[in-house]
Amino acid sequence: MKISVTADIFKLAEVFTISRGSRTEAKVLTVRVQDGDHQGWGECVPYARYGETLDSVTDEIMGLPSDVTRQALYDLLPAGAARNAVDCALWDLLAKRSGKRVWELAGLPAPGPEITAYTLSLADPAQMQAQAAKHAHRPLLKIKLGTPDDMPRLEAVRAGAPNAKIIVDANEGWSADVYADLAPHLVRLGVSLVEQPLPAGKDEALIGMERPVPVCADESCHDRTSLPKLKGKYDVVNIKLDKTGGLTEALALRDAAAAEGYKVMVGCMVGSSLAMAPATLLAQGAMVTDLDGPLLLSQDRDTPLVFDEKGVHPPTSALWG
């Protein structure tokens, strides 16, 4: 086999801001695995929060043996962006070789569309109210927060979208005191989920704290090895392929988390339809699907995922799997 990596840039439709900073483009790596007449591909988003760069992830991928298998991959690379892109490319290659879809090969039921969240980036309250009003027709909005002054933003979004279901992502930006103060207001404003209110290294404060709204582990949950550290802190786990290191581990984490009583959210980094495609299989029946990356772009892959009133649809074979 031949493994190749290219860096691709997708312009965003609008500036995207979270508590850690802003961006105007999505920088991704596209991995292609060629085997004779068959080629599989996958996409990852190196994430600085986890010490990843385009160069470091490229080096990890190009250091793999040309005959790497999905099984061997898990001994050669840690959970993260590099392993994700290769794992997904190998799944796609297997589908191309066999003439079957990935869900058949993985023993999964045929997937259907899932309602996905649409993310409103962090801004001042007036801007966030305007964003919410613009997207009030969507059934599920996700609000990026994570500052000590988020109460006016919450009120503004609810005013802009009075009928939408709302989830909140603090991106590790709150202290325990800020979260405790906000919690009753999350209930009052009809928020149905809050993601990662506290920093991953300081989330012990959640033990014993009242959680009137389900709390979801994002940065605190990467793969199955994360689960023992979540007990008593979280109700939901956010599974992202770039954290688990691919679809293979993501499916295993989903099953393990469910067995331990956690609900599942399936999320994404900001990437193209190629990055979301494998995650649509993972999202079937999830409590929350958050695969809106392509909706935030001004351009996408040539055969993009379909988004409509039914949600995000699984990929055609022309895209992936």
mmCIF file of C-alpha atoms in Angstrom, residues 18 27 41-42 61 74 81 98 105 116 123 128 134 151 157 163 168 179 182 205 241 250 281 287 294 296 298:
data_model
loop_
_atom_site.group_PDB
_atom_site.id
_atom_site.type_symbol
_atom_site.label_atom_id
_atom_site.label_comp_id
_atom_site.label_asym_id
_atom_site.label_seq_id
_atom_site.Cartn_x
_atom_site.Cartn_y
_atom_site.Cartn_z
ATOM 1 C CA ILE A 18 -14.757 29.693 21.169
ATOM 2 C CA LYS A 27 -6.940 23.379 8.361
ATOM 3 C CA TRP A 41 -9.324 8.186 2.317
ATOM 4 C CA GLY A 42 -9.931 9.909 5.618
ATOM 5 C CA ILE A 61 1.279 9.190 9.620
ATOM 6 C CA TYR A 74 -3.609 0.712 17.565
ATOM 7 C CA ALA A 81 -5.844 12.905 14.860
ATOM 8 C CA SER A 98 -15.175 -5.577 -0.903
ATOM 9 C CA LEU A 105 -18.498 -4.615 7.344
ATOM 10 C CA THR A 116 -27.646 17.680 14.250
ATOM 11 C CA ALA A 123 -19.709 36.759 20.637
ATOM 12 C CA MET A 128 -25.429 35.996 19.608
ATOM 13 C CA LYS A 134 -31.133 33.774 12.038
ATOM 14 C CA MET A 151 -25.523 34.989 31.633
ATOM 15 C CA VAL A 157 -29.856 33.360 22.611
ATOM 16 C CA ASN A 163 -38.532 27.497 20.508
ATOM 17 C CA VAL A 168 -24.233 24.769 25.863
ATOM 18 C CA TYR A 179 -20.976 26.823 36.909
ATOM 19 C CA LEU A 182 -25.305 29.398 36.214
ATOM 20 C CA ALA A 205 -15.183 19.636 41.695
ATOM 21 C CA LEU A 241 -13.134 10.620 16.033
ATOM 22 C CA ALA A 250 -15.097 5.275 18.717
ATOM 23 C CA LEU A 281 -22.469 5.825 11.591
ATOM 24 C CA MET A 287 -28.623 11.445 22.673
ATOM 25 C CA PRO A 294 -19.655 21.335 6.913
ATOM 26 C CA LEU A 296 -19.842 26.234 9.004
ATOM 27 C CA SER A 298 -18.018 28.285 2.695
#
